[in-house]
Amino acid sequence: MAHRAESPTVVRRRVAELEARLHEAEETLRAIRGGDVDAIVVYGPQGERVFTLRGAEHSYRVLVEAMSEGAATLSVDGTIFYCNRAFAGLVRLPLERLMGSKLVDLVAPADAPTAQALLSRRGSGAKGEVALRAGDGGAVPVYLSVNEMRVDGDEMLCVVATDLSEQKRNEEIVAAEKLARSVLDQAAEAIVVCDAAGRIIRASQSAHVLAGANPLQARFERAFPVQPLPPEDPDQQSPPRDAAGIALAALEGRTLRGVEARLDRGGAGVFELQVSAAPLPGARGEQAVGCVITLTDISERRRHEEERERLLSRVEALVLRLQDALRGRDEFLSIASHELKTPLTALQLHLDGLLRTGSREGDEPLQAGLRERIEAVKRQGRRLAHLVNDLLDVSRIRSGRLDLTLADVDLAAVAREVVERHRGEAQLAGTDLAISVDGPVLGRWDRSRLDQVITNLLSNALKYGKGKPVAVEVGEAAGRARLAVRDHGIGIAPEDHDRIFHRFERAASGTEFGGMGLGLWIAREIVNRLGGDIRVESALGQGARFLVDLPSARDAGALPGVEPAA
Ligand SMILES: Nc1ncnc2c1ncn2[C@@H]1O[C@H](COP(=O)(O)OP(=O)(O)OP(=O)(O)O)[C@@H](O)[C@H]1O
Ligand SMILES: [Mg+2]
């Protein structure tokens, strides 16, 4: 630092020099303002520049100083070489700082291009709005008017800046008021603003409609004589007694939310309302200067609620009747199938007796063709018995009465029996029926129910198998007993794989293939009850493979809800 080394004498001399220059500058300013000088020298990047003030008459200068608008004279490049006190006041900077500075530097950055454009369009007397950057950091909106003038052949600019702050504030107030009005007018709710005396001073469009008359200047309770209703929940705070009480509560500083009330407007009808009220605190947070009350018409909602409740109770009654009817149907099914079973069994016994008569030694041989006809009747009888049994099972399963009797069973033996029973039927259909068994497969199962499962699967394979070979396999897979029934018939589309295991669900054409859609449902119920599962692998036209997996002897412990046989 060079000046540190300087002697006190040199420093003193420098200070004196600077003081002299400051004094000179102040004097110059005073002289310019008072009109005592005609020119100033500005030091800038282009070196020293002299601006003459000769043209400015003293009286004009005094006038300019007295103006409330900011006024400045600029060189064509925008350098301020004179401005009045009002201009300095606008930007809240000392006059000395302004002289010699660029006007554009005083403009908020966002507005700098606008200001620059105004200065370059000077010829026509350009006008526009910009924000000036005040010395305290604030922004001052101004209206700038730039005019060109010639002083003794020198081109100069004359700028007048009008403060728009006040006007902007007013515009903001007007805009806020407009916003409040539009909010009030668009609100679906009736909204009113009351003064400290409870008189309505603002009202939304809906409030006018709800009141049925102009509510302005009326007391709230006169315009809206609502009757608060006791709350449904007895633990809730009880609402004010009347409309006056609602306004009073809010004016006393309390907030009420969703008070249910009724407004009886005589001929115009009764309105169900939800009323909310809140105080309007004063500027300094002292006592409320008024309150805002909102009235929401919930008559429509109430009507819908009542309608919904009415419908709901009708639906409930219908469901009860339906359940009753279903119970009745199940009972009927159960009784009817029991009643059908008895004569059917007797019929089959008689047919067996008839067949035996013809075959015993010494008996008259049966008339030609009669045996076949009796056999045919027997087959139909078996089919009928099968249907009746299925119906019986439906009611058993539906009422949770499908009882299982567990015993040690060989799945392979049961499968063989079922296959043998179906030999005749397979022959009639020209189907090659094979069984492959890998030794006994033991488990604790219900023998006759297992028989039923295999029967249902095998009769499906014969029915839907198009006469192509059918194979039954019994073995073990992954520690579980496995039964598979394979055919090469019409097959089942993947989207039907789940559905066909449901009650009365069928995927094949009803006219081509008879059936009630019960066989697989019953099979699945039994298999599930035995702790196993059943599924199908198939595609349309590719035949089907039904797989049943059952817990084998090792893990067939206690099954839920199953009574083990003694
Ligand atoms: N092996 C199969 N091949 C092709 N489709 C089958 C086969 N097994 C069952 N389905 C389809 O699954 C449906 C349901 O079978 P399910 O055994 O439950 O009823 P059903 O055979 O129609 O009548 P039933 O009550 O007499 O058994 C059948 O209608 C058929 O569309
Ligand atoms: Mg079936």
XYZ file of C-alpha atoms and ligand atoms in Angstrom:
598
model
C 0.000 0.000 0.000
C 1.816 3.067 -1.252
C 0.171 5.682 0.960
C 1.210 3.892 4.166
C 4.786 4.823 3.410
C 3.849 8.469 2.850
C 4.868 10.933 5.494
C 2.223 12.676 7.637
C 2.982 15.910 5.803
C 2.165 14.328 2.439
C -1.012 12.768 3.843
C -2.147 16.085 5.285
C -1.528 17.736 1.942
C -3.582 15.066 0.143
C -6.479 15.450 2.589
C -6.434 19.194 2.084
C -6.420 18.648 -1.680
C -9.409 16.283 -1.483
C -11.293 18.670 0.790
C -10.743 21.423 -1.706
C -12.059 19.238 -4.531
C -15.119 18.262 -2.519
C -15.837 21.872 -1.712
C -15.455 22.738 -5.375
C -17.888 19.957 -6.351
C -20.451 21.118 -3.792
C -20.096 24.650 -4.965
C -20.581 23.556 -8.567
C -23.782 21.705 -7.651
C -25.101 24.665 -5.728
C -24.232 26.899 -8.626
C -25.947 24.600 -11.148
C -29.080 24.446 -9.038
C -29.076 28.182 -8.492
C -28.399 28.846 -12.165
C -25.035 30.516 -11.437
C -23.058 28.334 -13.860
C -23.710 27.353 -17.435
C -21.642 24.256 -17.860
C -20.430 21.188 -16.035
C -17.581 18.848 -16.769
C -18.289 15.119 -16.547
C -15.407 12.623 -16.309
C -16.336 9.402 -18.071
C -14.840 6.618 -20.123
C -14.668 8.982 -23.077
C -12.605 11.407 -21.038
C -13.698 14.826 -19.870
C -16.976 16.084 -21.345
C -18.398 19.518 -20.980
C -22.151 20.019 -20.802
C -23.388 23.498 -21.198
C -26.426 24.757 -19.434
C -26.543 28.061 -21.093
C -30.021 27.572 -22.493
C -31.617 26.850 -19.148
C -32.974 30.073 -17.915
C -32.811 30.697 -14.234
C -36.558 30.970 -13.838
C -37.114 27.686 -15.642
C -34.612 25.976 -13.484
C -36.427 27.190 -10.370
C -39.684 25.939 -11.908
C -38.189 22.535 -12.630
C -36.945 22.341 -9.052
C -40.436 23.083 -7.799
C -42.056 20.358 -9.952
C -43.435 17.295 -8.182
C -42.450 15.110 -11.164
C -38.890 13.973 -11.541
C -37.123 15.793 -14.350
C -33.699 15.157 -15.834
C -31.615 16.329 -18.747
C -29.580 13.627 -20.418
C -26.910 13.453 -23.038
C -27.976 11.393 -26.055
C -26.107 8.394 -24.645
C -28.297 8.517 -21.557
C -25.892 10.163 -19.095
C -27.686 12.363 -16.580
C -26.082 15.702 -16.253
C -28.859 17.440 -14.488
C -31.869 16.342 -12.500
C -34.233 17.982 -10.046
C -34.783 17.157 -6.391
C -38.018 15.303 -7.149
C -36.089 12.881 -9.389
C -33.516 12.308 -6.664
C -36.397 11.781 -4.227
C -37.953 9.165 -6.515
C -34.868 6.998 -6.564
C -33.984 7.936 -2.992
C -30.374 8.837 -3.920
C -28.406 12.061 -3.306
C -28.303 14.391 -6.273
C -24.527 14.178 -6.463
C -24.691 10.452 -7.090
C -27.128 10.919 -9.961
C -25.279 13.479 -11.975
C -23.027 11.755 -14.452
C -24.629 8.345 -13.990
C -26.540 6.530 -16.729
C -30.323 6.535 -16.548
C -30.462 2.903 -17.654
C -28.403 1.928 -14.612
C -31.183 3.308 -12.416
C -33.810 1.124 -14.059
C -34.749 -2.348 -12.728
C -32.886 -4.936 -14.880
C -36.109 -6.395 -16.287
C -37.138 -2.960 -17.551
C -33.724 -1.872 -18.849
C -34.544 -2.808 -22.493
C -37.760 -0.757 -22.314
C -35.865 2.234 -20.929
C -33.197 1.885 -23.602
C -35.886 1.760 -26.286
C -37.552 4.903 -24.900
C -34.265 6.762 -25.033
C -33.604 5.719 -28.620
C -37.159 6.563 -29.785
C -36.747 10.000 -28.351
C -37.527 11.866 -31.566
C -41.226 11.213 -31.419
C -41.551 11.881 -27.695
C -41.486 8.334 -26.336
C -43.537 7.342 -23.301
C -43.667 4.182 -21.246
C -43.776 2.530 -17.825
C -40.658 1.221 -16.123
C -39.571 0.446 -12.583
C -36.681 2.446 -11.185
C -34.281 0.904 -8.713
C -34.376 3.020 -5.575
C -31.271 3.518 -3.446
C -32.901 1.578 -0.580
C -33.385 -1.465 -2.806
C -37.086 -0.885 -3.473
C -38.680 -0.582 -6.911
C -40.493 2.571 -7.927
C -42.949 2.302 -10.809
C -42.709 5.430 -12.973
C -44.117 6.737 -16.183
C -41.235 8.046 -18.304
C -41.667 10.645 -21.001
C -38.578 11.266 -23.137
C -38.264 14.230 -25.464
C -35.475 15.467 -27.620
C -34.326 19.021 -27.365
C -31.641 21.111 -28.850
C -29.664 23.491 -26.761
C -27.312 25.694 -28.734
C -26.977 23.103 -31.424
C -26.324 20.273 -28.912
C -28.737 17.393 -28.999
C -30.027 16.485 -25.570
C -32.812 14.505 -23.974
C -35.331 15.740 -21.504
C -36.898 13.094 -19.287
C -39.932 13.535 -17.023
C -40.667 10.691 -14.553
C -44.120 10.487 -12.919
C -44.360 8.373 -9.778
C -46.969 5.624 -10.254
C -46.610 4.022 -6.801
C -49.830 5.440 -5.443
C -51.743 4.658 -8.601
C -50.377 1.073 -8.563
C -51.456 0.666 -4.966
C -54.927 1.825 -5.893
C -55.015 -0.543 -8.853
C -54.006 -3.398 -6.548
C -56.756 -2.492 -4.124
C -59.260 -2.375 -6.969
C -58.011 -5.735 -8.283
C -58.246 -7.300 -4.806
C -61.755 -5.947 -4.432
C -62.674 -7.329 -7.875
C -61.258 -10.717 -6.909
C -63.223 -10.731 -3.655
C -66.373 -9.811 -5.578
C -65.910 -12.526 -8.172
C -65.205 -15.098 -5.453
C -68.377 -14.013 -3.702
C -70.414 -14.109 -6.892
C -69.157 -17.457 -8.111
C -69.426 -19.288 -4.797
C -72.162 -21.917 -4.803
C -72.645 -21.225 -1.090
C -74.459 -18.185 0.208
C -71.725 -16.008 1.769
C -72.392 -12.850 3.723
C -70.049 -10.419 5.443
C -71.466 -8.623 8.473
C -70.122 -5.520 10.169
C -69.469 -5.303 13.904
C -73.158 -4.614 14.488
C -74.212 -7.796 12.658
C -75.462 -5.915 9.618
C -74.836 -7.471 6.218
C -72.418 -5.341 4.185
C -71.480 -7.848 1.466
C -73.458 -10.764 0.061
C -72.747 -13.316 -2.637
C -75.122 -13.874 -5.533
C -76.334 -17.106 -3.933
C -77.012 -15.220 -0.684
C -79.347 -12.898 -2.568
C -81.153 -15.930 -4.008
C -81.379 -17.742 -0.661
C -82.634 -14.640 1.141
C -85.262 -14.103 -1.555
C -84.597 -10.342 -1.283
C -81.652 -7.978 -1.172
C -80.003 -8.835 2.154
C -77.621 -5.864 2.165
C -77.915 -3.573 5.188
C -80.311 -6.010 6.887
C -79.291 -7.667 10.142
C -78.218 -11.250 9.578
C -81.099 -12.737 11.578
C -83.625 -10.653 9.618
C -82.291 -11.696 6.222
C -81.697 -15.322 7.235
C -83.956 -16.320 10.158
C -82.405 -19.801 10.311
C -83.315 -22.261 13.046
C -80.290 -24.304 14.200
C -81.045 -28.013 14.704
C -79.772 -30.030 17.667
C -76.670 -32.038 16.662
C -77.169 -35.734 15.814
C -74.288 -36.669 18.072
C -75.348 -35.741 21.647
C -71.665 -35.330 22.646
C -71.287 -32.470 20.184
C -71.484 -28.908 21.476
C -74.994 -27.539 21.115
C -75.325 -24.785 18.503
C -76.509 -21.194 19.162
C -80.248 -20.918 19.795
C -81.067 -18.813 16.753
C -79.696 -16.855 13.804
C -78.807 -13.849 15.973
C -76.844 -16.209 18.198
C -74.805 -17.423 15.228
C -73.740 -13.897 14.199
C -73.098 -12.945 17.805
C -70.900 -15.976 18.414
C -68.719 -15.066 15.401
C -68.567 -11.384 16.400
C -67.431 -12.477 19.846
C -64.528 -14.300 18.185
C -65.840 -17.864 18.012
C -65.753 -19.997 14.858
C -68.744 -22.230 14.091
C -68.473 -25.013 11.547
C -71.246 -26.928 9.794
C -74.103 -26.077 12.142
C -77.173 -27.803 10.702
C -80.084 -25.417 10.431
C -83.433 -25.027 8.736
C -84.635 -21.931 6.918
C -88.381 -21.723 6.454
C -89.125 -19.281 3.672
C -92.868 -19.869 3.728
C -94.187 -20.227 0.177
C -90.650 -20.429 -1.221
C -90.015 -23.645 0.700
C -87.980 -24.999 3.568
C -84.184 -25.181 3.133
C -81.872 -27.558 4.941
C -78.643 -25.667 5.552
C -75.186 -26.056 6.946
C -74.054 -22.791 8.516
C -70.462 -21.807 9.282
C -69.384 -18.505 10.816
C -66.006 -16.939 11.552
C -64.925 -13.599 12.980
C -63.116 -10.986 10.887
C -60.291 -9.796 13.118
C -59.382 -6.104 13.075
C -56.100 -4.894 11.574
C -54.344 -4.951 14.941
C -55.958 -8.214 15.991
C -58.260 -6.544 18.469
C -61.987 -7.289 18.704
C -63.683 -8.562 15.510
C -64.660 -5.834 13.087
C -67.249 -8.121 11.557
C -67.821 -11.718 10.576
C -68.239 -13.962 7.551
C -71.158 -16.388 7.530
C -71.520 -19.176 4.957
C -74.820 -20.967 4.363
C -74.641 -24.162 2.299
C -77.900 -25.515 0.949
C -77.867 -29.248 1.672
C -81.561 -29.866 0.909
C -80.642 -31.721 -2.281
C -77.950 -33.762 -0.528
C -80.438 -34.582 2.240
C -82.985 -35.713 -0.313
C -80.361 -37.927 -1.949
C -79.344 -39.349 1.405
C -82.946 -40.137 2.272
C -83.498 -41.648 -1.157
C -80.334 -43.751 -0.778
C -81.407 -44.950 2.648
C -84.832 -45.849 1.288
C -83.234 -47.786 -1.586
C -80.795 -49.445 0.781
C -83.535 -50.709 3.047
C -85.444 -51.963 -0.007
C -82.323 -53.770 -1.214
C -81.829 -55.235 2.264
C -85.439 -56.470 2.287
C -84.925 -57.947 -1.176
C -81.719 -59.681 -0.102
C -83.543 -61.172 2.872
C -86.346 -62.390 0.612
C -83.801 -63.744 -1.835
C -81.934 -65.574 0.908
C -85.243 -66.951 2.068
C -86.102 -68.083 -1.454
C -82.650 -69.675 -1.837
C -83.074 -71.503 1.438
C -86.483 -72.666 0.216
C -84.979 -73.831 -3.082
C -82.154 -75.702 -1.338
C -84.625 -77.334 0.996
C -86.834 -78.290 -1.929
C -83.833 -79.701 -3.803
C -82.819 -81.712 -0.801
C -86.311 -83.101 -0.167
C -87.048 -83.705 -3.867
C -83.803 -85.562 -4.480
C -84.336 -87.705 -1.370
C -87.869 -88.512 -2.485
C -86.680 -89.325 -6.021
C -83.923 -91.570 -4.743
C -86.227 -94.031 -3.017
C -88.366 -95.088 -6.028
C -85.269 -94.944 -8.227
C -83.417 -97.436 -6.059
C -86.490 -99.688 -6.037
C -86.732 -99.427 -9.830
C -83.123 -100.434 -10.259
C -83.563 -103.415 -7.917
C -86.561 -104.549 -9.966
C -84.567 -104.270 -13.196
C -81.714 -106.289 -11.659
C -84.287 -108.902 -10.567
C -85.736 -109.055 -14.078
C -82.309 -109.589 -15.628
C -81.551 -112.322 -13.092
C -84.846 -114.118 -13.822
C -83.846 -114.743 -17.347
C -80.390 -115.962 -16.559
C -81.094 -118.488 -13.734
C -81.104 -122.168 -14.635
C -84.517 -123.545 -15.470
C -85.907 -120.054 -16.125
C -87.588 -119.164 -19.362
C -84.929 -117.271 -21.359
C -85.807 -113.624 -21.822
C -87.519 -112.735 -25.074
C -85.071 -111.735 -27.807
C -83.972 -108.144 -27.429
C -85.598 -107.756 -24.024
C -82.298 -108.051 -22.138
C -80.785 -105.217 -24.186
C -83.835 -103.084 -23.547
C -83.698 -103.768 -19.821
C -79.976 -102.948 -19.876
C -80.792 -99.688 -21.677
C -83.452 -98.817 -19.061
C -80.914 -99.645 -16.354
C -78.373 -97.280 -17.919
C -80.945 -94.509 -17.995
C -81.839 -95.353 -14.395
C -78.144 -95.083 -13.412
C -77.914 -91.757 -15.154
C -81.007 -90.529 -13.319
C -79.575 -91.760 -10.024
C -76.358 -89.918 -10.793
C -78.232 -86.663 -11.418
C -80.285 -87.089 -8.267
C -77.107 -87.733 -6.284
C -75.493 -84.614 -7.697
C -78.516 -82.561 -6.675
C -78.367 -84.061 -3.199
C -74.686 -83.121 -3.001
C -75.457 -79.547 -4.005
C -77.705 -79.122 -1.024
C -75.221 -80.957 1.222
C -72.318 -78.747 0.159
C -74.414 -75.560 0.302
C -75.488 -76.306 3.842
C -72.030 -77.519 4.905
C -73.307 -81.078 5.418
C -70.955 -82.913 3.065
C -69.751 -85.406 5.635
C -66.560 -87.347 4.977
C -65.740 -90.708 6.459
C -61.977 -91.199 6.520
C -60.322 -94.577 6.301
C -57.093 -96.036 4.896
C -57.715 -96.085 1.184
C -55.681 -97.171 -1.846
C -56.268 -94.599 -4.559
C -54.995 -97.026 -7.220
C -57.597 -99.612 -6.251
C -60.430 -97.084 -6.327
C -59.293 -95.807 -9.744
C -59.190 -99.379 -11.111
C -62.726 -100.020 -9.881
C -64.074 -96.852 -11.468
C -62.322 -97.634 -14.760
C -63.787 -101.134 -14.789
C -67.262 -99.761 -14.120
C -66.905 -97.535 -17.203
C -65.639 -100.209 -19.571
C -69.085 -100.819 -21.043
C -69.740 -97.152 -21.626
C -66.273 -96.726 -23.221
C -66.895 -99.650 -25.493
C -70.195 -98.194 -26.622
C -68.408 -94.968 -27.509
C -65.575 -96.892 -29.168
C -63.116 -95.338 -26.757
C -59.900 -97.055 -25.775
C -59.779 -96.763 -21.954
C -56.459 -97.473 -20.227
C -55.243 -97.270 -16.652
C -51.650 -97.152 -15.486
C -50.914 -97.716 -11.824
C -47.580 -97.718 -9.996
C -48.402 -99.936 -7.042
C -50.738 -98.920 -4.214
C -51.048 -95.223 -3.317
C -52.245 -94.974 0.245
C -53.875 -92.209 2.210
C -56.577 -91.380 4.767
C -59.461 -90.492 2.487
C -63.198 -90.994 2.046
C -63.434 -93.939 -0.336
C -66.843 -93.324 -1.853
C -66.170 -89.608 -2.296
C -62.859 -90.415 -4.062
C -64.823 -92.800 -6.268
C -67.186 -89.919 -7.054
C -64.304 -87.582 -8.016
C -62.768 -90.145 -10.389
C -66.190 -90.991 -11.795
C -66.929 -87.350 -12.563
C -63.550 -86.857 -14.285
C -63.771 -90.105 -16.222
C -67.331 -89.531 -17.411
C -66.269 -86.042 -18.601
C -63.310 -87.578 -20.485
C -65.653 -90.046 -22.176
C -68.305 -87.366 -22.856
C -65.971 -84.692 -24.263
C -63.245 -87.083 -25.548
C -64.605 -87.512 -29.113
C -64.112 -91.286 -28.865
C -60.328 -90.917 -28.728
C -58.235 -92.842 -26.156
C -58.645 -91.981 -22.490
C -55.963 -92.765 -19.915
C -56.092 -92.778 -16.125
C -52.813 -92.610 -14.200
C -52.220 -93.029 -10.484
C -48.902 -92.378 -8.806
C -47.086 -90.021 -6.509
C -45.683 -86.593 -7.306
C -43.711 -84.363 -4.948
C -44.718 -86.442 -1.942
C -48.416 -86.218 -2.772
C -50.791 -88.739 -4.254
C -51.505 -87.896 -7.891
C -54.396 -88.905 -10.120
C -54.486 -87.814 -13.763
C -57.253 -88.292 -16.319
C -56.198 -87.606 -19.894
C -58.326 -87.385 -23.020
C -57.794 -86.138 -26.581
C -61.173 -84.528 -27.152
C -62.547 -81.007 -27.610
C -60.292 -79.399 -24.984
C -60.918 -76.246 -22.917
C -59.810 -72.674 -23.700
C -57.420 -71.275 -21.025
C -59.862 -68.491 -20.074
C -62.363 -71.189 -19.015
C -59.943 -73.210 -16.888
C -61.026 -71.567 -13.660
C -64.682 -71.025 -14.457
C -65.557 -74.667 -15.179
C -64.879 -75.589 -11.532
C -67.724 -73.309 -10.431
C -71.306 -74.351 -9.878
C -73.484 -74.640 -13.023
C -70.628 -73.361 -15.207
C -70.197 -75.061 -18.567
C -67.870 -74.337 -21.492
C -69.191 -76.832 -24.049
C -72.301 -76.432 -26.177
C -75.448 -77.390 -24.256
C -77.169 -78.846 -27.306
C -74.293 -81.150 -28.220
C -73.376 -82.310 -24.706
C -75.870 -82.827 -21.884
C -75.013 -81.900 -18.290
C -75.742 -79.523 -15.433
C -72.253 -78.127 -14.855
C -72.017 -79.737 -11.410
C -69.501 -82.574 -11.806
C -66.285 -80.521 -11.519
C -67.692 -78.282 -8.779
C -68.556 -81.284 -6.632
C -65.161 -82.888 -7.422
C -63.320 -79.737 -6.357
C -65.345 -79.422 -3.129
C -64.480 -83.029 -2.200
C -60.784 -82.726 -3.150
C -60.453 -79.456 -1.197
C -62.151 -81.006 1.818
C -59.584 -83.816 1.650
C -56.781 -81.227 1.731
C -55.898 -81.585 -1.942
C -56.309 -79.575 -5.114
C -57.549 -80.080 -8.637
C -56.616 -78.308 -11.862
C -56.724 -78.733 -15.611
C -54.124 -78.491 -18.368
C -55.764 -77.957 -21.741
C -56.196 -75.874 -24.862
C -59.127 -75.730 -27.225
C -59.119 -78.785 -29.549
C -56.108 -80.295 -27.783
C -57.816 -82.643 -25.305
C -57.581 -82.162 -21.554
C -55.610 -83.465 -18.591
C -57.230 -83.150 -15.173
C -54.824 -83.461 -12.238
C -55.793 -84.221 -8.653
C -53.171 -83.964 -5.906
C -53.977 -85.308 -2.441
C -52.029 -85.448 0.798
C -50.642 -88.973 0.913
C -50.556 -91.353 3.908
C -47.634 -89.533 5.517
C -49.133 -86.064 5.802
C -52.828 -86.891 5.943
C -53.191 -85.876 9.546
C -56.245 -84.264 11.018
C -58.311 -82.550 8.336
C -60.352 -79.577 9.419
C -63.950 -80.538 10.100
C -63.452 -84.211 9.169
C -64.481 -87.041 11.452
C -61.995 -89.916 11.153
C -63.619 -93.311 10.814
C -63.084 -95.609 13.812
N -62.522 -83.511 -20.366
C -63.098 -82.373 -20.772
N -62.876 -81.911 -22.019
C -63.454 -80.779 -22.437
N -64.265 -80.006 -21.665
C -64.521 -80.424 -20.425
C -63.955 -81.614 -19.902
N -64.380 -81.751 -18.623
C -65.175 -80.699 -18.359
N -65.257 -79.888 -19.434
C -65.996 -78.647 -19.541
O -66.248 -78.203 -18.222
C -67.644 -77.996 -18.022
C -67.986 -78.351 -16.603
O -67.831 -79.716 -16.381
P -68.753 -80.408 -15.314
O -68.336 -81.829 -15.219
O -68.724 -79.583 -14.080
O -70.192 -80.234 -15.914
P -70.914 -81.040 -17.064
O -70.072 -82.182 -17.491
O -71.261 -80.059 -18.100
O -72.236 -81.514 -16.358
P -72.371 -82.571 -15.167
O -72.987 -81.802 -14.063
O -73.257 -83.627 -15.704
O -71.010 -83.066 -14.863
C -68.275 -78.876 -19.046
O -69.567 -78.393 -19.385
C -67.327 -78.780 -20.220
O -67.575 -77.608 -20.941
Mg -69.359 -83.589 -15.967
